[in-house]
GROMACS .gro file of C-alpha atoms in nm:
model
  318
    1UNK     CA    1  11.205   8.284   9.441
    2UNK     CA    2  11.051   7.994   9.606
    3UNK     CA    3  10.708   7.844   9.572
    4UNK     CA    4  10.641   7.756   9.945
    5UNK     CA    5  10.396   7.989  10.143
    6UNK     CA    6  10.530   8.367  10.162
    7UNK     CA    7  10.544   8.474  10.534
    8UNK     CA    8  10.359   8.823  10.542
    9UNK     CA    9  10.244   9.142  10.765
   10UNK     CA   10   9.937   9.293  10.642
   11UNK     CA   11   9.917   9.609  10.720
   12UNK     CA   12   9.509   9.796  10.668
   13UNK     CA   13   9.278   9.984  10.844
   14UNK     CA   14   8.892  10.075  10.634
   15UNK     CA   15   8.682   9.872  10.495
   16UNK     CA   16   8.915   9.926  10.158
   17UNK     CA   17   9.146   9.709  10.291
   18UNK     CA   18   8.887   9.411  10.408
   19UNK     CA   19   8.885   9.206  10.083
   20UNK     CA   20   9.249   9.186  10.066
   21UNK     CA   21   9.292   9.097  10.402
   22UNK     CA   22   9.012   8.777  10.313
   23UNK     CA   23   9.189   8.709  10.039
   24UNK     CA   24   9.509   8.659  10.226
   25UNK     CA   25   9.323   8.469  10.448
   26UNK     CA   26   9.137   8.212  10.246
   27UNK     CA   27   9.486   8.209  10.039
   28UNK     CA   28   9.846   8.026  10.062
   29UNK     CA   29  10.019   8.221  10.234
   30UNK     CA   30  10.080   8.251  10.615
   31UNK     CA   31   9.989   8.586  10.796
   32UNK     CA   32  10.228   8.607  11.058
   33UNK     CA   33  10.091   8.961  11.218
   34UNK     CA   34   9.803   9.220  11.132
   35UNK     CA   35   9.889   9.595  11.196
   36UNK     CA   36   9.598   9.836  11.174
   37UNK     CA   37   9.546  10.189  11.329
   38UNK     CA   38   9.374  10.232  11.705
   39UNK     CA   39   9.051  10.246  11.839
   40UNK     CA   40   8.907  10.613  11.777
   41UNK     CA   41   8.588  10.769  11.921
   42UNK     CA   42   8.286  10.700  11.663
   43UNK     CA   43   7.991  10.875  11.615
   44UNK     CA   44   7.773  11.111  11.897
   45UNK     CA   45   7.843  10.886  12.139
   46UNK     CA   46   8.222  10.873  12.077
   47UNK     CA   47   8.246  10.556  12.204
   48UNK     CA   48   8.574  10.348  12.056
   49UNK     CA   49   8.561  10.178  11.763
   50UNK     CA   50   8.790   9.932  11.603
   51UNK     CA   51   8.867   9.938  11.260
   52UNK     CA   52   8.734   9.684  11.043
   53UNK     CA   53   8.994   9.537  10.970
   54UNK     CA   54   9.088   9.451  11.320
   55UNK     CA   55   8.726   9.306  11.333
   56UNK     CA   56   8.801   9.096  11.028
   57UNK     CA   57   9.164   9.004  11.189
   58UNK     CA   58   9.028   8.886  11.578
   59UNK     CA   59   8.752   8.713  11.378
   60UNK     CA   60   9.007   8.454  11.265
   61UNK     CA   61   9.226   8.476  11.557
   62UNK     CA   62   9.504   8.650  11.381
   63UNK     CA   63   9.749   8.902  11.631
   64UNK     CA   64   9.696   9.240  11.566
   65UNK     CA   65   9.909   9.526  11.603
   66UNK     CA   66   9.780   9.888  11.695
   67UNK     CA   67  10.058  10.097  11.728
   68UNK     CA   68  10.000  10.492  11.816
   69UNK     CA   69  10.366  10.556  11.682
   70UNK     CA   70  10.565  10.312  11.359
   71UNK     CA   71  10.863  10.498  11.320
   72UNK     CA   72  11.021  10.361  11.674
   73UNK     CA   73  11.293  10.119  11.704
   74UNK     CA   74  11.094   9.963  11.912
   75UNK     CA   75  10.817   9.866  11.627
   76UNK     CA   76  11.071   9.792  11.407
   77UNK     CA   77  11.212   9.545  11.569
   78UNK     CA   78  10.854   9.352  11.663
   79UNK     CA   79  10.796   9.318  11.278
   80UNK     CA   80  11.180   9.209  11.292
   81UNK     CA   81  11.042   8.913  11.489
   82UNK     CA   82  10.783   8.845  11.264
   83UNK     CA   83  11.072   8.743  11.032
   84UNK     CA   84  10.826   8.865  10.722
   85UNK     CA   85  10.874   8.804  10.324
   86UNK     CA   86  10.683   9.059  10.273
   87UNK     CA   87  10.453   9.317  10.418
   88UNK     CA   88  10.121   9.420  10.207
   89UNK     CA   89   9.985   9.729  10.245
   90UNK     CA   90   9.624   9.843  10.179
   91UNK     CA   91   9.513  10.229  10.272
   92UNK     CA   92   9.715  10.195  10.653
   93UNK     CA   93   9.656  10.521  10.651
   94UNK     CA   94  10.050  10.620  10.775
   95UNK     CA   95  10.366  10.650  10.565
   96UNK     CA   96  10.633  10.385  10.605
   97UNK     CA   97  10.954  10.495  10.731
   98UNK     CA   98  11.301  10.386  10.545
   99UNK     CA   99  11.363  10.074  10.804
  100UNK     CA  100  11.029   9.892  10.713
  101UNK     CA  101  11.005   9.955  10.363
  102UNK     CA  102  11.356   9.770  10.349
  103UNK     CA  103  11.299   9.515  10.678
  104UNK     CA  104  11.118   9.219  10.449
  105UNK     CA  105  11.330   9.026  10.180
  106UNK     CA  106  11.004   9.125   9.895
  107UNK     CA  107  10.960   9.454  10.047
  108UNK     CA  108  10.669   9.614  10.105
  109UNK     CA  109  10.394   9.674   9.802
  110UNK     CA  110  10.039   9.837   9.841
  111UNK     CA  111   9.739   9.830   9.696
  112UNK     CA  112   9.647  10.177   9.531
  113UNK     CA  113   9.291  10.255   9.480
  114UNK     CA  114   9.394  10.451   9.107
  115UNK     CA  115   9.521  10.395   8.788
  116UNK     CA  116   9.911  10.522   8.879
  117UNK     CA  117  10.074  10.708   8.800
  118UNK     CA  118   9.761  10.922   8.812
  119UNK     CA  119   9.592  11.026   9.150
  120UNK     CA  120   9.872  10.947   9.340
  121UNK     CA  121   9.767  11.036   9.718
  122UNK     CA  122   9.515  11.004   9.978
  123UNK     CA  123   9.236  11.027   9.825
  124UNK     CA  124   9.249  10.809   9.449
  125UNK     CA  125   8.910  10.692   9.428
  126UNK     CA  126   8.744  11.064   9.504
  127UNK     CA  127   8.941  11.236   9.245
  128UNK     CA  128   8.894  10.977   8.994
  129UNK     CA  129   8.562  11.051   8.917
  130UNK     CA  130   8.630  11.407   8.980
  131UNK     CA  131   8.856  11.433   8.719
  132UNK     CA  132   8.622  11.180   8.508
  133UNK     CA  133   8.847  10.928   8.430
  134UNK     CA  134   8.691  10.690   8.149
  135UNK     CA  135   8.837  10.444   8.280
  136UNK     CA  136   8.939  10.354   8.729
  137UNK     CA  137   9.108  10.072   8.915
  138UNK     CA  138   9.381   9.971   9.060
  139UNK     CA  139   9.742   9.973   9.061
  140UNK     CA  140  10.011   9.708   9.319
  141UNK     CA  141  10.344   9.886   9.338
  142UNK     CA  142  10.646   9.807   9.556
  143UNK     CA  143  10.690  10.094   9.778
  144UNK     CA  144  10.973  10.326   9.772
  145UNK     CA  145  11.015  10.600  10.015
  146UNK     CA  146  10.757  10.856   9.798
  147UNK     CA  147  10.439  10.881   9.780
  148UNK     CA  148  10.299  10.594   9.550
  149UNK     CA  149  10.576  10.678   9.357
  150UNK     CA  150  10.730  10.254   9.375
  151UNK     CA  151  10.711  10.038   9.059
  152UNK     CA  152  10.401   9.919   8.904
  153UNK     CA  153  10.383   9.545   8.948
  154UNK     CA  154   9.992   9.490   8.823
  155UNK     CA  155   9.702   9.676   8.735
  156UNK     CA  156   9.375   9.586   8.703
  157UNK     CA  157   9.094   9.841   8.575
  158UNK     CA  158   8.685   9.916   8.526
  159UNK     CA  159   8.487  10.155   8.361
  160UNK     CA  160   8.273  10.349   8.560
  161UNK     CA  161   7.927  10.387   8.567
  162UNK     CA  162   7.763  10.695   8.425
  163UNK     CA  163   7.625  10.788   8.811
  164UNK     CA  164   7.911  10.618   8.962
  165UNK     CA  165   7.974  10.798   9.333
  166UNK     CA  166   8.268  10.740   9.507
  167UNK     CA  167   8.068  10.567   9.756
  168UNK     CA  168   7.990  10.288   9.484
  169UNK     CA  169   8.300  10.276   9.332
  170UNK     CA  170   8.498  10.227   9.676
  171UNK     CA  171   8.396   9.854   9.733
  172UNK     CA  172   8.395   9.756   9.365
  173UNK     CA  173   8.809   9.872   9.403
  174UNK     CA  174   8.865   9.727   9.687
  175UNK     CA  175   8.724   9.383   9.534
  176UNK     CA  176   8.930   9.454   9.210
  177UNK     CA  177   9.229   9.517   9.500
  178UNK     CA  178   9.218   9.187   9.639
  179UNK     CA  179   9.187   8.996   9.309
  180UNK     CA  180   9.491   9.206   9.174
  181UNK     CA  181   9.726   9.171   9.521
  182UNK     CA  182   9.636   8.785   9.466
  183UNK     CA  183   9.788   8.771   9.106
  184UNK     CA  184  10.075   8.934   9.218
  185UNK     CA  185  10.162   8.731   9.515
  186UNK     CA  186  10.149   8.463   9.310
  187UNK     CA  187  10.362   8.608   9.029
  188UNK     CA  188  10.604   8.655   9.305
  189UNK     CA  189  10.609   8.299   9.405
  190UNK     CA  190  10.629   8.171   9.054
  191UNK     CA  191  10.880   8.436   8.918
  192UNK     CA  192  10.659   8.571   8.667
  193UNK     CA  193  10.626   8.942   8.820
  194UNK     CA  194  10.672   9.238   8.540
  195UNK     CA  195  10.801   9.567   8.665
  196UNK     CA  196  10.715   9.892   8.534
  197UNK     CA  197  10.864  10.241   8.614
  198UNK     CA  198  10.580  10.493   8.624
  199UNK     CA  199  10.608  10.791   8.411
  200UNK     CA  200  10.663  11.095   8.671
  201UNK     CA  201  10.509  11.317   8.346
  202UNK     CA  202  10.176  11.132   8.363
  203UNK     CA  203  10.154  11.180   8.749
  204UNK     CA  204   9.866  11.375   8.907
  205UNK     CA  205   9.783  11.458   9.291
  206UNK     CA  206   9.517  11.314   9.441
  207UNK     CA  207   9.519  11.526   9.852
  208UNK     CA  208   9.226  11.405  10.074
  209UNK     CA  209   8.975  11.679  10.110
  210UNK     CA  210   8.861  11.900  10.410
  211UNK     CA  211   8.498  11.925  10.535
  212UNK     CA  212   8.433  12.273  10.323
  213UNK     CA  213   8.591  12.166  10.018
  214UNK     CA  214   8.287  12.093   9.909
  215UNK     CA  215   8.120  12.457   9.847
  216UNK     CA  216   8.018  12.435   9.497
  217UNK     CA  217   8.175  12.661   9.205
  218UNK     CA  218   7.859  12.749   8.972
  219UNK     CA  219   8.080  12.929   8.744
  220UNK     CA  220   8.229  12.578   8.578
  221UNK     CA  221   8.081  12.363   8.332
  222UNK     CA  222   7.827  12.132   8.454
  223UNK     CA  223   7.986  11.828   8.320
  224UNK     CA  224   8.277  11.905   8.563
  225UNK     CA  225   8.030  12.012   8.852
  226UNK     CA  226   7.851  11.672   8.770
  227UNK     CA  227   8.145  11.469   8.844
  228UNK     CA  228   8.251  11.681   9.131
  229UNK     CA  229   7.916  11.570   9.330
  230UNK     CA  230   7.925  11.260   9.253
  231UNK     CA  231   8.329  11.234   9.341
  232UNK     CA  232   8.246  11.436   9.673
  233UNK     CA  233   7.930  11.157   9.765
  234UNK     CA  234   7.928  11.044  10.049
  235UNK     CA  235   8.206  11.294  10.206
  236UNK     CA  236   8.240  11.564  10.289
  237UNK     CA  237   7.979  11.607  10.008
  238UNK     CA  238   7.951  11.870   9.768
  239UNK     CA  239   7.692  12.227   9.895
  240UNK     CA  240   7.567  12.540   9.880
  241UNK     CA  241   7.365  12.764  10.044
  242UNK     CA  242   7.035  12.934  10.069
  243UNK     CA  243   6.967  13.210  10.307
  244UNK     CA  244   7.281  13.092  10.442
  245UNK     CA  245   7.203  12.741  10.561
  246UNK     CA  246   7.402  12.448  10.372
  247UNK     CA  247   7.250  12.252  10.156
  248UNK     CA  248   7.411  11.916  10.026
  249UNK     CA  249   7.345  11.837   9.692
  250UNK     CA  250   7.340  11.456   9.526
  251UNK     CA  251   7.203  11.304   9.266
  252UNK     CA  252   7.310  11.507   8.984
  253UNK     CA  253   7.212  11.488   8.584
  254UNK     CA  254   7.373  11.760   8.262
  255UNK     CA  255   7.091  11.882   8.075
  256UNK     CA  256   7.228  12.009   7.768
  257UNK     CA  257   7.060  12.338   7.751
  258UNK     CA  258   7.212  12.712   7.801
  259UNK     CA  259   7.090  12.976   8.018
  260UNK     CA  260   7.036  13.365   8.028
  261UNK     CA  261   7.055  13.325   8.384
  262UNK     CA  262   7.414  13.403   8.557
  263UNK     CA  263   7.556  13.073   8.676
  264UNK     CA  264   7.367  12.968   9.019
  265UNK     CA  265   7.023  13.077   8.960
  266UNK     CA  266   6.755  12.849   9.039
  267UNK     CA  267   6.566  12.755   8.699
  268UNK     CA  268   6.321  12.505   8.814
  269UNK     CA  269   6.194  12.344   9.129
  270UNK     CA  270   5.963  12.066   9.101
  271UNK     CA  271   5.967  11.641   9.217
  272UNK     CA  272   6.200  11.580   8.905
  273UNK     CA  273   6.488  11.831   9.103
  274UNK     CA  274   6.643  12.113   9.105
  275UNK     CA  275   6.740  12.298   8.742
  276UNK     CA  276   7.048  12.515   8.811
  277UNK     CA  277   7.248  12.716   8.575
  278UNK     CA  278   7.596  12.678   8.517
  279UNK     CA  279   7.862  12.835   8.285
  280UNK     CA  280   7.749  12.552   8.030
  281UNK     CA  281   7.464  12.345   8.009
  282UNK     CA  282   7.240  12.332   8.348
  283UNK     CA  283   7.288  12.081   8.625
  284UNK     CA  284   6.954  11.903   8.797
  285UNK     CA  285   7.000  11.817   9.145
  286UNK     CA  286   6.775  11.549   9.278
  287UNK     CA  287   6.863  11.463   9.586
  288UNK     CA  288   6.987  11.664   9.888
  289UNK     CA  289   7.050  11.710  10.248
  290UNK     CA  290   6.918  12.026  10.446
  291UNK     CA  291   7.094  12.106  10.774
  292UNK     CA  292   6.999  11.894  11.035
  293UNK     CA  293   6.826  11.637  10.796
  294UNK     CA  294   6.804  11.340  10.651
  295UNK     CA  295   6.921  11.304  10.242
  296UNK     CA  296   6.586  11.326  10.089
  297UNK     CA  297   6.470  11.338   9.717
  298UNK     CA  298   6.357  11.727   9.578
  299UNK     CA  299   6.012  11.632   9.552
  300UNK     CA  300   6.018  11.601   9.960
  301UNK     CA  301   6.248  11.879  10.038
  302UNK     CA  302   6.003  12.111   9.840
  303UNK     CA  303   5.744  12.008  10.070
  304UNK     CA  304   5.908  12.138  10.321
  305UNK     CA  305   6.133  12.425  10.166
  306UNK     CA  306   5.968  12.568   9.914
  307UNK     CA  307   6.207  12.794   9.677
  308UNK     CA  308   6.105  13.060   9.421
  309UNK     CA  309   6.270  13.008   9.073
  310UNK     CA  310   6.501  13.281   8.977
  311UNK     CA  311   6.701  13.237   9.382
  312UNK     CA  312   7.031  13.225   9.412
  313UNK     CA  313   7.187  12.864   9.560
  314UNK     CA  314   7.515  13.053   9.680
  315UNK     CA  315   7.879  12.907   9.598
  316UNK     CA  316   8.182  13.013   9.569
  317UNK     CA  317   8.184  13.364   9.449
  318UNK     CA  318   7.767  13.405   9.434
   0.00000   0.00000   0.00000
């Protein structure tokens, strides 16, 4: 393989994919084309918005593509043009068809937000830390026609902190992404790349969640219920109810003591959280988000809410 500059496609859309677009950027290569999702309505206004990685893309005058459909001939054949070595992929946010995943002469490879073959899917980085993985990261693999099912190229991992959210773990990937595509790209020039089949056993599913999924399960362990909070934070965030108004919970802590109480019960309610009883241990919530409200700590939401110990925060089957 030769050592001059590879022609590439990057193809991105969130802020996941930012860092490896910047690294491609400030690297050796030569970025012949940018393809990203379109402009969707944002927020109450729902006024278009482009995806950062357009931003990041018309910020250095790169051409960007924003196709509403990829598996045309007609798409095809303006990548054709492009004449790529290879396109990289970082959470696009589509599945490639068969005639791009074989249109560059290096393929295509992506940047997966999970230790493969584990949490393969749309949502790595959430079920990571549901699942309580000791240790996260990220793997490059050359894409095949499943999903993240390609060859493991490089892998590059962390451990997690002990209140990690997926909201704090996201950008620390996406850095670890970057710095890992990098490596590989330059393995690739230099002929140095190491391929690895990934063990279909090992594999786990890792589907992207629906607003609801959230409603909380008392009956488990609160270890699990721990690291389904903080796996859930910021979306679509993990709730319950009281008097049938949702309330989303953050900010959670094990305290290694049992209950009498039947799994949901309020135990305490005072500025250091909520005490809640689970089927082992107790969970303390100390943060969380009324309807309508702004996230607020337990000592304010008591202020304004005030709960009688021995209530019932409502899940799934309570």
């Amino acid at each position: 393989m030769s050592k001059s500059p590879l022609r590439i496609i990057f193809m991105g859309t969130p802020d996941f994919a930012v860092p490896s677009l910047e690294a491609l950027i400030n690297g050796p290569d030569q970025i012949n084309g940018v393809v990203t999702q379109p402009d969707r309505p944002k927020g109450r206004s729902r006024k278009l918005s482009a995806p950062p990685v357009k931003e990041l893309a018309e910020r250095h005058h790169l051409e960007v593509l924003q196709p509403d459909k990829i598996k045309t001939k007609q798409f095809t054949h303006t990548l054709q043009n492009f004449k790529p070595d290879i396109i990289v992929v970082a959470a696009y946010g589509r599945i490639l068809p068969p005639q791009i995943l074989s249109l560059p002469r290096h393929g295509c490879i992506n940047v997966h937000g999970s230790l493969l073959p584990r949490h393969r899917g749309a949502a790595p980085i959430q079920w990571s830390i549901i699942k309580g993985d000791p240790r996260v990261g990220v793997t490059i693999i050359q894409m095949d026609e499943g999903m993240d099912t390609g060859h493991i190229l490089n892998q590059a991992s962390i451990t997690p902190e002990t209140d990690e959210t997926a909201g704090t773990l996201y950008p620390k990937l996406a850095e670890l992404g970057s710095q890992a595509l990098m490596e590989t790209l330059d393995q690739l020039r230099t002929q140095s790349l190491t391929v690895t089949t990934q063990d279909n056993d090992l594999a786990t599913a890792a589907p992207m969640f629906a607003k609801n999924d959230g409603l909380i399960d008392w009956n488990k362990p609160a270890q699990q219920l721990d690291c389904l909070i903080r796996g859930l934070d910021p979306w679509p965030t993990a709730f319950c109810k009281i008097k049938g108004k949702k309330l989303q919970l953050y900010s959670p802590e094990v305290i290694h003591q049992e209950s009498s109480q039947k799994p949901g019960i309020l135990l305490r309610a005072d500025r250091t959280g909520l005490l809640v009883s689970t089927s082992h241990s107790c969970l303390l919530i100390r943060e969380v988000k009324p309807e309508g409200k702004k996230r607020m700590d337990t000592a304010d939401f008591l202020n304004g809410y005030p709960l009688e110990v021995g209530s019932l925060l409502s899940g799934k089957d309570s």
